[in-house]
Each structure stands twice: as structure tokens, then as C-alpha cells.
Short mmCIF file of C-alpha atoms and ligand atoms in Angstrom, two decimals:
data_model
loop_
_atom_site.label_atom_id
_atom_site.label_comp_id
_atom_site.label_asym_id
_atom_site.label_seq_id
_atom_site.Cartn_x
_atom_site.Cartn_y
_atom_site.Cartn_z
CA MET A 1 0.38 0.19 -0.04
CA HIS A 2 2.43 2.77 -1.22
CA GLU A 3 0.00 5.67 -0.65
CA LEU A 4 0.42 5.51 2.39
CA SER A 5 3.60 6.82 1.85
CA VAL A 6 2.42 9.37 -0.99
CA ALA A 7 -0.27 10.35 2.20
CA GLN A 8 3.10 10.94 4.45
CA ALA A 9 4.17 12.40 1.23
CA LEU A 10 1.78 14.87 1.49
CA VAL A 11 1.08 15.72 4.90
CA GLU A 12 5.03 17.10 4.73
CA GLN A 13 4.63 19.66 1.76
CA VAL A 14 1.77 21.07 3.17
CA ASP A 15 3.22 21.21 6.33
CA ALA A 16 5.74 23.23 4.41
CA VAL A 17 3.31 25.37 3.11
CA ILE A 18 1.98 25.73 6.38
CA ASP A 19 4.96 27.16 7.81
CA GLN A 20 5.60 29.51 4.83
CA HIS A 21 2.40 31.40 5.09
CA ASN A 22 2.35 31.72 8.80
CA ALA A 23 -0.72 29.66 8.76
CA ALA A 24 -1.93 27.80 11.92
CA GLN A 25 -3.46 24.88 9.59
CA ALA A 26 -5.31 23.03 6.60
CA SER A 27 -9.15 23.26 5.71
CA LEU A 28 -8.49 22.29 1.80
CA ILE A 29 -6.34 20.84 0.18
CA ARG A 30 -6.81 20.25 -3.41
CA VAL A 31 -4.60 17.34 -5.72
CA ARG A 32 -4.53 16.23 -8.09
CA ILE A 33 -3.59 11.82 -9.43
CA GLY A 34 -4.22 11.68 -13.61
CA PRO A 35 -4.63 8.17 -14.08
CA LEU A 36 -1.64 7.23 -15.10
CA ALA A 37 0.62 8.50 -11.75
CA GLY A 38 0.39 5.08 -10.13
CA VAL A 39 -1.89 6.34 -7.52
CA VAL A 40 -5.15 5.56 -6.68
CA PRO A 41 -7.28 8.58 -5.64
CA GLU A 42 -10.04 6.61 -2.86
CA LEU A 43 -6.43 4.95 -0.76
CA LEU A 44 -5.09 7.51 -0.61
CA ALA A 45 -8.16 8.95 0.90
CA THR A 46 -7.96 6.27 2.99
CA ALA A 47 -3.93 6.72 4.32
CA PHE A 48 -4.48 10.15 4.34
CA PRO A 49 -6.10 10.25 8.13
CA LEU A 50 -3.02 8.12 9.67
CA ALA A 51 -0.04 9.75 8.26
CA ALA A 52 -2.20 13.01 9.69
CA ALA A 53 -3.32 13.06 12.85
CA GLY A 54 -2.35 15.23 15.23
CA SER A 55 -0.76 17.51 12.36
CA ARG A 56 -2.41 20.12 11.61
CA MET A 57 -4.02 19.51 8.60
CA GLU A 58 -5.88 16.75 10.11
CA HIS A 59 -9.15 17.92 9.92
CA ALA A 60 -8.60 19.15 6.59
CA GLN A 61 -11.08 18.29 3.41
CA LEU A 62 -8.58 16.37 1.09
CA GLU A 63 -10.08 16.49 -2.63
CA PHE A 64 -9.16 15.34 -5.63
CA THR A 65 -9.19 16.99 -9.11
CA HIS A 66 -10.45 14.87 -12.89
CA ALA A 67 -7.34 14.63 -14.64
CA PRO A 68 -8.38 13.04 -17.88
CA ILE A 69 -5.66 11.54 -20.13
CA GLN A 70 -4.70 13.56 -23.08
CA VAL A 71 -2.00 12.89 -25.44
CA HIS A 72 -0.77 14.76 -28.48
CA CYS A 73 0.21 12.51 -31.59
CA GLN A 74 3.98 13.12 -33.39
CA THR A 75 2.53 11.69 -36.51
CA CYS A 76 -0.92 13.71 -37.36
CA GLY A 77 -0.37 16.83 -34.99
CA LEU A 78 -3.92 16.28 -33.30
CA ASP A 79 -4.14 16.14 -28.92
CA THR A 80 -7.11 13.53 -27.85
CA GLU A 81 -8.61 12.04 -25.16
CA ALA A 82 -6.89 8.10 -24.79
CA ALA A 83 -7.60 5.31 -22.56
CA MET A 84 -4.99 3.96 -19.61
CA ASN A 85 -4.27 1.03 -21.32
CA ARG A 86 -4.01 2.32 -24.87
CA LEU A 87 -1.99 5.66 -24.74
CA VAL A 88 -2.83 5.52 -28.52
CA CYS A 89 -4.01 8.93 -31.11
CA GLY A 90 -7.45 8.74 -31.31
CA ALA A 91 -7.65 10.25 -34.65
CA CYS A 92 -5.15 8.28 -36.77
CA GLY A 93 -4.24 5.88 -33.97
CA ASP A 94 -0.59 6.28 -34.69
CA TRP A 95 1.16 4.96 -30.85
CA HIS A 96 4.51 7.71 -31.21
CA THR A 97 2.18 9.96 -28.92
CA GLN A 98 3.47 12.88 -25.79
CA ILE A 99 1.28 12.26 -22.63
CA LEU A 100 -0.32 15.76 -22.40
CA SER A 101 -1.52 15.32 -19.13
CA GLY A 102 -3.08 12.32 -17.50
CA ASP A 103 -0.11 10.93 -15.54
CA GLU A 104 0.41 14.02 -12.51
CA LEU A 105 0.53 13.74 -8.92
CA LEU A 106 0.34 17.54 -8.33
CA LEU A 107 -0.22 19.43 -4.87
CA GLU A 108 -2.19 21.54 -6.29
CA SER A 109 -3.86 23.89 -3.91
CA VAL A 110 -3.67 24.72 -0.07
CA GLU A 111 -6.67 26.35 1.62
CA LEU A 112 -5.41 27.85 4.69
CA GLU A 113 -6.38 29.20 8.01
CA THR A 114 -4.42 32.33 9.50
CA VAL A 115 -3.31 32.57 12.66
CA PRO A 116 -5.27 35.69 14.46
CA THR A 117 -2.94 38.61 14.90
CA LEU A 118 -1.08 39.58 18.57
CA ALA A 119 0.05 43.24 17.05
CA PRO A 120 -2.76 45.69 18.09
CA SER A 121 -5.29 46.60 14.87
CA PRO A 122 -4.72 49.97 13.23
CA TYR A 123 -7.95 51.28 14.90
CA PHE A 124 -6.26 51.12 18.41
CA LEU A 125 -3.35 53.00 17.23
CA THR A 126 -4.94 56.00 15.84
CA PRO A 127 -7.87 56.35 17.68
CA ASN A 128 -8.33 60.04 16.88
CA SER A 129 -7.69 59.58 12.98
CA MET B 1 15.15 21.88 -6.95
CA CYS B 2 12.43 23.11 -9.84
CA ASP B 3 10.51 25.33 -6.57
CA THR B 4 10.71 27.86 -8.60
CA CYS B 5 11.17 27.10 -11.97
CA GLY B 6 7.53 26.02 -12.94
CA CYS B 7 8.65 22.95 -14.61
CA ASN B 8 5.82 21.18 -13.40
CA LEU B 9 3.88 23.98 -15.29
CA THR B 10 2.69 21.18 -18.94
CA PRO B 11 0.23 22.35 -21.69
CA GLY B 12 -2.51 19.92 -19.78
CA ASN B 13 -2.18 21.96 -16.13
CA GLN B 14 -1.27 25.05 -16.40
CA HIS B 15 -4.22 26.87 -15.70
CA LEU B 16 -5.16 25.69 -12.63
CA ALA B 17 -1.58 27.32 -11.19
CA PHE B 18 -4.01 30.59 -12.14
CA LYS B 19 -7.23 30.32 -9.99
CA PRO B 20 -9.17 33.56 -8.29
CA VAL B 21 -8.52 32.66 -4.43
CA ALA B 22 -11.99 32.07 -2.97
CA ARG B 23 -13.33 35.17 -0.68
CA GLY B 24 -12.51 34.50 2.46
CA ALA B 25 -10.19 31.79 2.25
CA THR B 26 -6.07 32.16 1.50
CA ALA B 27 -5.82 29.66 -1.41
CA VAL B 28 -2.22 29.33 -1.38
CA SER B 29 -1.37 27.73 -5.11
CA VAL B 30 1.23 25.17 -5.21
CA LEU B 31 1.72 22.60 -8.29
CA LYS B 32 4.22 20.19 -7.12
CA GLY B 33 4.75 17.21 -7.19
CA LEU B 34 3.80 15.05 -4.49
CA LEU B 35 6.66 13.01 -4.65
CA ALA B 36 9.14 15.58 -4.68
CA LYS B 37 11.14 14.87 -2.25
CA ASN B 38 11.84 11.40 -3.21
CA ASP B 39 12.96 12.83 -6.38
CA ASP B 40 15.34 14.99 -5.00
CA GLN B 41 16.66 12.07 -3.56
CA ALA B 42 16.87 10.57 -6.72
CA ALA B 43 18.52 13.31 -8.23
CA HIS B 44 21.48 13.04 -5.48
CA ASN B 45 21.81 9.75 -6.22
CA ARG B 46 21.68 10.14 -10.29
CA GLU B 47 24.39 12.55 -8.95
CA HIS B 48 26.77 9.88 -7.39
CA PHE B 49 26.09 7.49 -10.25
CA ASP B 50 27.59 10.68 -12.63
CA ARG B 51 30.34 11.83 -10.89
CA ARG B 52 31.66 7.60 -11.21
CA GLY B 53 30.05 7.65 -14.85
CA ILE B 54 28.17 4.60 -13.46
CA LEU B 55 25.27 2.83 -15.51
CA ALA B 56 22.00 2.28 -12.54
CA ILE B 57 19.31 -0.03 -14.12
CA ASN B 58 16.41 -0.67 -12.82
CA LEU B 59 15.17 -4.16 -12.82
CA MET B 60 11.06 -4.07 -12.50
CA SER B 61 8.33 -7.59 -13.04
CA SER B 62 6.00 -9.52 -10.86
CA PRO B 63 7.49 -11.87 -8.21
CA GLY B 64 9.25 -14.66 -9.44
CA SER B 65 9.84 -13.35 -13.05
CA GLY B 66 13.73 -14.35 -12.91
CA LYS B 67 14.92 -10.56 -11.84
CA THR B 68 17.47 -12.55 -9.89
CA ALA B 69 18.19 -15.64 -12.85
CA LEU B 70 18.52 -12.53 -15.13
CA LEU B 71 21.70 -10.99 -13.09
CA GLU B 72 23.06 -14.44 -12.10
CA ALA B 73 23.41 -15.21 -15.96
CA THR B 74 24.45 -11.75 -16.76
CA LEU B 75 26.99 -10.92 -13.78
CA VAL B 76 28.81 -14.50 -15.22
CA ALA B 77 28.23 -13.52 -18.70
CA LEU B 78 29.77 -10.22 -18.47
CA LYS B 79 32.85 -10.98 -15.68
CA ASN B 80 35.29 -9.93 -17.81
CA GLU B 81 34.12 -7.15 -19.07
CA PHE B 82 32.55 -5.00 -16.60
CA THR B 83 32.83 -4.44 -12.96
CA CYS B 84 29.14 -4.78 -11.86
CA ALA B 85 27.26 -4.12 -8.12
CA VAL B 86 23.92 -5.06 -7.18
CA ILE B 87 21.68 -3.41 -5.19
CA GLU B 88 18.51 -6.21 -3.62
CA GLY B 89 15.46 -4.74 -2.86
CA ASP B 90 13.19 -8.10 -1.11
CA LEU B 91 10.37 -7.35 1.41
CA GLU B 92 12.39 -10.06 3.75
CA THR B 93 15.24 -11.95 3.34
CA GLU B 94 18.69 -12.15 2.44
CA ASN B 95 18.53 -14.53 -0.18
CA ASP B 96 18.08 -12.79 -3.39
CA ALA B 97 21.92 -10.69 -2.35
CA GLU B 98 23.50 -14.54 -1.24
CA ARG B 99 22.67 -15.56 -4.85
CA ILE B 100 25.02 -12.21 -6.33
CA ARG B 101 28.10 -13.03 -4.51
CA ALA B 102 27.84 -15.89 -4.50
CA LYS B 103 28.50 -15.19 -8.43
CA GLY B 104 32.23 -13.22 -6.89
CA VAL B 105 29.77 -9.75 -7.38
CA GLN B 106 29.04 -7.20 -5.05
CA ALA B 107 25.98 -6.74 -3.16
CA HIS B 108 23.63 -4.82 -1.08
CA GLN B 109 20.78 -6.44 0.31
CA ILE B 110 17.66 -3.55 1.30
CA VAL B 111 15.21 -5.60 3.37
CA THR B 112 11.91 -3.66 3.06
CA GLY B 113 9.56 -5.28 5.75
CA THR B 114 6.35 -3.77 4.13
CA ALA B 115 7.17 -1.46 2.67
CA CYS B 116 6.40 -3.09 -1.17
CA HIS B 117 8.29 -0.56 -2.84
CA LEU B 118 12.21 0.96 -2.80
CA ASP B 119 12.67 4.52 -2.72
CA ALA B 120 15.64 7.15 -3.36
CA HIS B 121 15.86 7.40 0.62
CA LEU B 122 16.75 3.96 0.90
CA VAL B 123 18.76 3.73 -2.06
CA HIS B 124 21.03 6.16 -1.37
CA ASP B 125 21.36 4.60 1.97
CA ALA B 126 22.59 1.54 0.58
CA LEU B 127 24.88 3.23 -2.06
CA HIS B 128 27.12 3.78 1.81
CA HIS B 129 27.82 0.41 2.37
CA MET B 130 28.99 -0.05 -0.84
CA THR B 131 32.59 -0.01 -2.79
CA LEU B 132 31.14 2.06 -5.75
CA ASP B 133 35.01 2.82 -7.59
CA GLY B 134 35.64 1.24 -10.61
CA VAL B 135 31.99 -0.38 -10.94
CA ASP B 136 30.30 0.30 -14.12
CA ILE B 137 26.49 -0.70 -13.96
CA LEU B 138 24.88 -1.31 -10.32
CA PHE B 139 21.69 -3.48 -10.92
CA ILE B 140 18.82 -2.39 -8.20
CA GLU B 141 16.44 -5.63 -8.19
CA ASN B 142 12.53 -3.56 -7.41
CA VAL B 143 10.92 -5.29 -4.98
CA GLY B 144 8.82 -7.90 -6.98
CA ASN B 145 5.33 -5.79 -7.60
CA LEU B 146 4.06 -4.43 -10.69
CA VAL B 147 2.05 -1.33 -8.96
CA CYS B 148 3.82 1.15 -6.70
CA PRO B 149 7.91 0.82 -7.63
CA ALA B 150 7.40 2.76 -10.88
CA SER B 151 6.18 5.74 -8.82
CA PHE B 152 9.05 5.44 -6.85
CA ASP B 153 12.91 7.54 -8.64
CA LEU B 154 15.63 5.79 -7.40
CA GLY B 155 18.01 7.65 -9.55
CA GLN B 156 18.25 4.75 -11.99
CA HIS B 157 19.25 5.94 -15.57
CA LEU B 158 16.76 3.33 -17.16
CA ASN B 159 13.99 0.73 -16.12
CA VAL B 160 14.08 -2.80 -17.47
CA THR B 161 11.11 -4.34 -16.82
CA LEU B 162 10.53 -8.56 -16.66
CA LEU B 163 7.77 -10.36 -18.18
CA SER B 164 7.59 -13.91 -17.45
CA VAL B 165 5.58 -16.22 -20.58
CA THR B 166 3.77 -17.66 -17.39
CA GLU B 167 2.54 -14.63 -16.70
CA GLY B 168 0.40 -13.37 -19.45
CA ASP B 169 0.64 -11.81 -23.18
CA ASP B 170 -2.04 -8.92 -21.45
CA LYS B 171 0.35 -7.93 -18.22
CA PRO B 172 1.21 -4.27 -20.19
CA ALA B 173 -2.37 -3.59 -21.02
CA LYS B 174 -3.60 -4.19 -17.15
CA TYR B 175 -0.37 -2.93 -15.65
CA PRO B 176 -0.20 0.37 -17.79
CA VAL B 177 1.54 2.61 -15.34
CA MET B 178 4.63 -0.19 -14.83
CA PHE B 179 5.01 -1.35 -18.42
CA ARG B 180 4.73 2.34 -19.33
CA ALA B 181 7.56 3.34 -17.49
CA ALA B 182 9.84 0.49 -19.25
CA ASP B 183 13.76 1.30 -21.24
CA ALA B 184 13.29 -2.42 -22.37
CA MET B 185 10.34 -5.14 -21.85
CA LEU B 186 12.40 -8.25 -21.69
CA LEU B 187 10.06 -11.67 -21.64
CA THR B 188 11.64 -14.21 -20.12
CA LYS B 189 11.50 -17.60 -19.62
CA THR B 190 11.21 -18.13 -22.74
CA ASP B 191 12.25 -22.03 -22.82
CA LEU B 192 9.15 -22.68 -22.00
CA LEU B 193 6.82 -21.32 -24.90
CA ALA B 194 7.05 -24.49 -26.39
CA VAL B 195 4.74 -25.71 -23.39
CA LEU B 196 2.30 -23.12 -23.18
CA ASP B 197 0.02 -22.56 -25.68
CA ASP B 198 -1.13 -19.04 -24.13
CA PHE B 199 1.87 -16.57 -24.60
CA ASP B 200 2.09 -14.43 -27.32
CA CYS B 201 5.28 -12.44 -27.54
CA ASP B 202 4.20 -10.14 -30.30
CA LYS B 203 0.52 -9.54 -28.22
CA ALA B 204 2.87 -8.26 -25.34
CA GLU B 205 4.74 -5.82 -27.77
CA ALA B 206 1.67 -4.53 -28.66
CA HIS B 207 0.02 -4.04 -25.68
CA LEU B 208 3.49 -2.32 -24.94
CA ARG B 209 3.21 -0.68 -28.02
CA ASN B 210 -0.68 0.81 -27.16
CA LEU B 211 1.27 2.07 -24.44
CA ALA B 212 2.99 5.17 -26.60
CA ASN B 213 5.80 2.60 -25.57
CA PRO B 214 9.25 2.50 -27.64
CA ALA B 215 11.06 0.52 -25.62
CA PRO B 216 12.91 -2.54 -27.43
CA VAL B 217 11.28 -6.43 -26.93
CA MET B 218 14.21 -8.96 -25.58
CA ARG B 219 13.10 -12.42 -25.48
CA LEU B 220 14.89 -14.81 -23.77
CA SER B 221 16.42 -17.12 -20.86
CA ALA B 222 18.20 -16.71 -18.47
CA ARG B 223 18.11 -20.48 -17.75
CA ARG B 224 18.82 -22.10 -20.72
CA GLU B 225 21.59 -18.49 -22.47
CA GLN B 226 18.92 -18.31 -24.76
CA GLY B 227 18.66 -14.60 -26.43
CA MET B 228 21.08 -13.20 -24.16
CA GLU B 229 23.14 -12.02 -26.65
CA ALA B 230 20.84 -9.24 -28.02
CA TRP B 231 20.21 -8.05 -23.51
CA TYR B 232 24.00 -8.10 -23.59
CA ALA B 233 24.50 -5.68 -26.51
CA TRP B 234 22.19 -3.41 -25.07
CA LEU B 235 23.35 -3.07 -21.77
CA ARG B 236 27.05 -1.81 -24.00
CA GLU B 237 25.05 0.07 -25.86
CA GLN B 238 23.54 1.76 -23.09
CA LEU B 239 27.31 2.23 -21.15
CA ALA B 240 28.20 3.33 -23.58
CA ALA B 241 25.59 5.89 -23.98
CA GLN B 242 26.26 6.70 -20.52
CA ARG B 243 29.61 6.98 -20.08
CA ALA B 244 28.99 9.30 -23.77
CA ARG B 245 26.77 11.71 -21.46
CA VAL B 246 29.03 11.84 -18.67
CA ALA B 247 31.41 13.07 -20.80
CA VAL B 248 29.60 15.96 -22.18
CA GLY B 249 27.69 16.97 -18.42
CA GLN B 250 24.51 15.60 -19.38
CA SER B 251 22.23 12.61 -17.74
CA ARG B 252 19.31 10.91 -18.04
CA ARG B 253 15.81 10.04 -16.16
CA PRO B 254 14.31 6.98 -17.01
CA ALA B 255 11.42 6.91 -20.06
CA ILE B 256 8.72 7.90 -17.41
CA GLN B 257 9.88 10.94 -16.85
CA GLY B 258 10.58 11.95 -20.72
CA ASP B 259 7.16 13.50 -21.85
CA GLY B 260 6.92 15.73 -19.59
CA GLN B 261 11.13 16.73 -19.62
CA LYS B 262 10.24 17.01 -23.54
CA LEU B 263 7.06 19.64 -23.49
CA HIS B 264 9.34 21.24 -19.89
CA SER B 265 12.36 22.07 -22.10
CA ALA B 266 9.90 23.32 -24.78
CA THR B 267 7.98 25.31 -23.44
CA ALA B 268 11.26 27.29 -21.37
CA ARG B 269 12.47 27.60 -25.81
N1 GDP C 301 12.04 -22.09 -17.28
C1 GDP C 301 12.96 -21.51 -16.29
N2 GDP C 301 13.09 -21.43 -15.56
C2 GDP C 301 13.33 -19.91 -14.81
C3 GDP C 301 14.10 -18.61 -16.03
N3 GDP C 301 14.40 -18.01 -15.00
C4 GDP C 301 14.07 -17.74 -14.37
N4 GDP C 301 13.79 -18.78 -13.38
C5 GDP C 301 12.97 -19.71 -12.43
O1 GDP C 301 11.31 -18.60 -11.86
C6 GDP C 301 11.60 -18.74 -10.65
C7 GDP C 301 11.88 -17.15 -9.63
O2 GDP C 301 12.66 -16.98 -10.57
P1 GDP C 301 14.20 -15.61 -9.38
O3 GDP C 301 15.10 -15.25 -10.20
O4 GDP C 301 14.21 -16.25 -8.69
O5 GDP C 301 12.65 -14.43 -9.84
P2 GDP C 301 12.76 -12.73 -9.20
O6 GDP C 301 11.87 -13.15 -8.09
O7 GDP C 301 12.31 -12.14 -10.44
O8 GDP C 301 14.29 -12.21 -9.10
C8 GDP C 301 12.67 -19.63 -10.16
O9 GDP C 301 12.43 -20.81 -10.06
C9 GDP C 301 13.57 -19.94 -11.06
O10 GDP C 301 14.32 -20.66 -11.36
C10 GDP C 301 14.14 -18.84 -17.30
O11 GDP C 301 15.11 -18.88 -17.81
N5 GDP C 301 13.58 -19.94 -17.20
MG1 MG C 302 14.39 -12.32 -6.58
ZN1 ZN C 303 -2.40 11.43 -34.74
ZN1 ZN C 304 12.76 22.19 -14.15
ZN1 ZN C 305 24.63 10.84 -1.39
ZN1 ZN C 306 5.38 0.14 -2.50
#
């Protein structure tokens, strides 16, 4: 079950984002997984709470973005959608294609809750203005 | 390594980088490969190999497809030509490393316990237990598993995926992530073809092409030493190519990262 390794990597990355932005915790984590990434979203969703337990994202919602497989044909030049085990051109049928999307394994975005600031607000600094 | 250069952006995902921020929440766009930490470690491992002019090859297959048997035959055949070393990955035992050492070749065993794949950190730890000076080819035998080893870059230059003729010729269609990553596919145990009537080598190759993979397909039997010359010729060719790359300060990642890299350089131009 390598989804646990992936979940641990995800927690580390989100942790770094929380630090970078001086946030308190993450509320939503959006991940983009293509069918060719070799990671099953459902299994990652199961592994995530284990990896996130006690962290600043343990209450975060994990959301997956759909990433359809798209190939670019080197023979006819067209971009078409393809199935996971048939990455041939949908127009001319040639197998000399490149993956445009569908193999990503990306942390797409994170929604953060910021730390309540301890500094006095500008209103109190200038009460007469 | 590539946090700032934007190389995770491809024509397929770049629209995501410019999503508007939702009202009332701080949305941070990251667009970073989830396995970036493993990939950084893998790049570091690759530097270790390139600095010494070593060619590193990752062998992947189901359990029992003949990875260790292939290595045993290869190490003996190439003994007077190259210095080889082997990293063995296995869930539980030291058996495979002992089989390699019995051929007089340096081997380090990684016992992964519950982990069903090797990762770049495990390989780096193994490198520190090995003598790499003078090594020409390092073989890494991954844990027998057709699913996840393909997702973890180890720092190797090439992936070799084995499919034994006892497994069924549609395996590439069933495990596209694994077979898409192959720089060479070896159809092994061909001595058994005579007694099996349901494995068609041409069909296995056609399934590989359906994954848009141009990798060479070699048919061989390590046990009977059939078809091994083509495999040895490929190894010699790949070592020469690695030395030519090292001479001009270049390296190579396995096939699976090829598309993204090509797109990266295409968009950077
Ligand atoms: N008939 C035949 N058997 C083989 C061949 N290569 C390996 N085997 C057998 O397949 C089994 C598994 O081989 P092994 O090398 O341990 O597979 P690994 O798990 O991929 O390392 C062993 O019993 C080998 O003797 C071959 O070329 N022909
Ligand atoms: Mg073995
Ligand atoms: Zn086409
Ligand atoms: Zn880059
Ligand atoms: Zn190191
Ligand atoms: Zn695994």
C-alpha cells in the first residue's frame, strides 16, 4: 500500500506550505492525480487520516481534481483523449504519442486558516483619526 | 530543486496555476509534484552515479519473473568485461543478495519489511554500504510488484521491466503505469514457450506499443542462455551512451519522466 508513503509526502508538503504562510492550519487540500500516476485516489483518501493524525491538517478536507488522459500525436499533430491502456492517437490511431496530461501527481492548492494576529490593530494605534 | 522554475507546469495543467482565490479563504496554489522529496533524493543519487560514470539500471517485475536469475547469468557472462554491483530489494530475506555474492559480485540487500517498493532514500542508504569506485554498471533489483515501484524514482538511468511467459501477454495492458515506464521490456523464460500455448510474444509487444512506448523488446531465457546476446549488446550500448553523456555533463532519467521533460524544454524555449 504505497498510498501511505504518498500520504506522508503530502503531509510533509502541506506542512511546509503552512509554515511558509505563517498559517495555523490547513482546511482544504486539493490534489490532482492522473490515472497514469500510479496512485489510487480512494486509497490515498483512506491513508491520509493516518498520515495526518495530530498534524495541523488533521481536520482538512482532501479533494481530488479529475485529470483526464490527453495525448499529442507526433504523426498527425492532433491532441486527443485516450484510455489508460491505449495511449494511441484518437484521430489516426498511431502510437507515437506524448502524454499531455493524465500522469500528474500534484499538490494543486491548499486553503489555509491564518493565525489570529497578536499585534494591535491599526484602529487602536490611531484612535483619533 | 525545481520549486521556482515552474517545470511542473505543462500545457495540460497550466490553467490551474492561475485559479482565482476563493473569498474568505487563503488559497495557496502549490502545483508541486507530491513525490518531490523522493525526486530530489533521486537526483542526488543520480549525481553519485554520474560522478563515477556508473550506469544504474532498475529491474522491475512481478515476484518470480526471473530478475535474480537474469542477473546471475548476466554477471557471469560479463565478468571479464565490466565491474558490476547489485542492490537487492526484498520484503523479508537476504537470499537474493547471497545468490549474487555467490557469483563473486558485490551485493547489498535492502530488506524493506512492509514497504512494497524501493525509494530513493533506501537506495541512498544502501550506496553508503557499498564500494562504488570502479563500478561500471549498478543493477537495482526492485521489490517484486507491478504496481508501485514505477512511481518512485531511485536515481537510475534506465528501467528494465521483465515479463515472464508464464504470466500472460496482456500484463502491459493491465499494468500500464509500470510498462509505460520501461526503457526495455524483457520477455523471460522463453524456454517454457514450447509447453505453454497461451503466451504470444507479438501480442505482448503490441500491448506495449499501445502504451506509446517505443522500448526494445527482447525475448530470452536466462536458464537456457537463449537470446541473451541481444540483452548484453543492449547493456554495452547503454553503458557507452552513459559514458558519452557523462563526458558532456549530461544525465538521463528513465522513460516515464521523458514526456514531461520534453514538454518542459519545449515550453522553456
Ligand atoms: N524455465 C525457466 N525458469 C526460470 C528462468 N529464469 C528464472 N526461472 C525460475 O523462476 C523462478 C523465479 O526466479 P527468480 O530469478 O528468483 O525471480 P525474481 O523473483 O524475479 O528474482 C526460479 O525458480 C527460477 O529458477 C528461465 O529462464 N527459465
Ligand atoms: Mg529476486
Ligand atoms: Zn494522430
Ligand atoms: Zn525545472
Ligand atoms: Zn549522497
Ligand atoms: Zn509500494
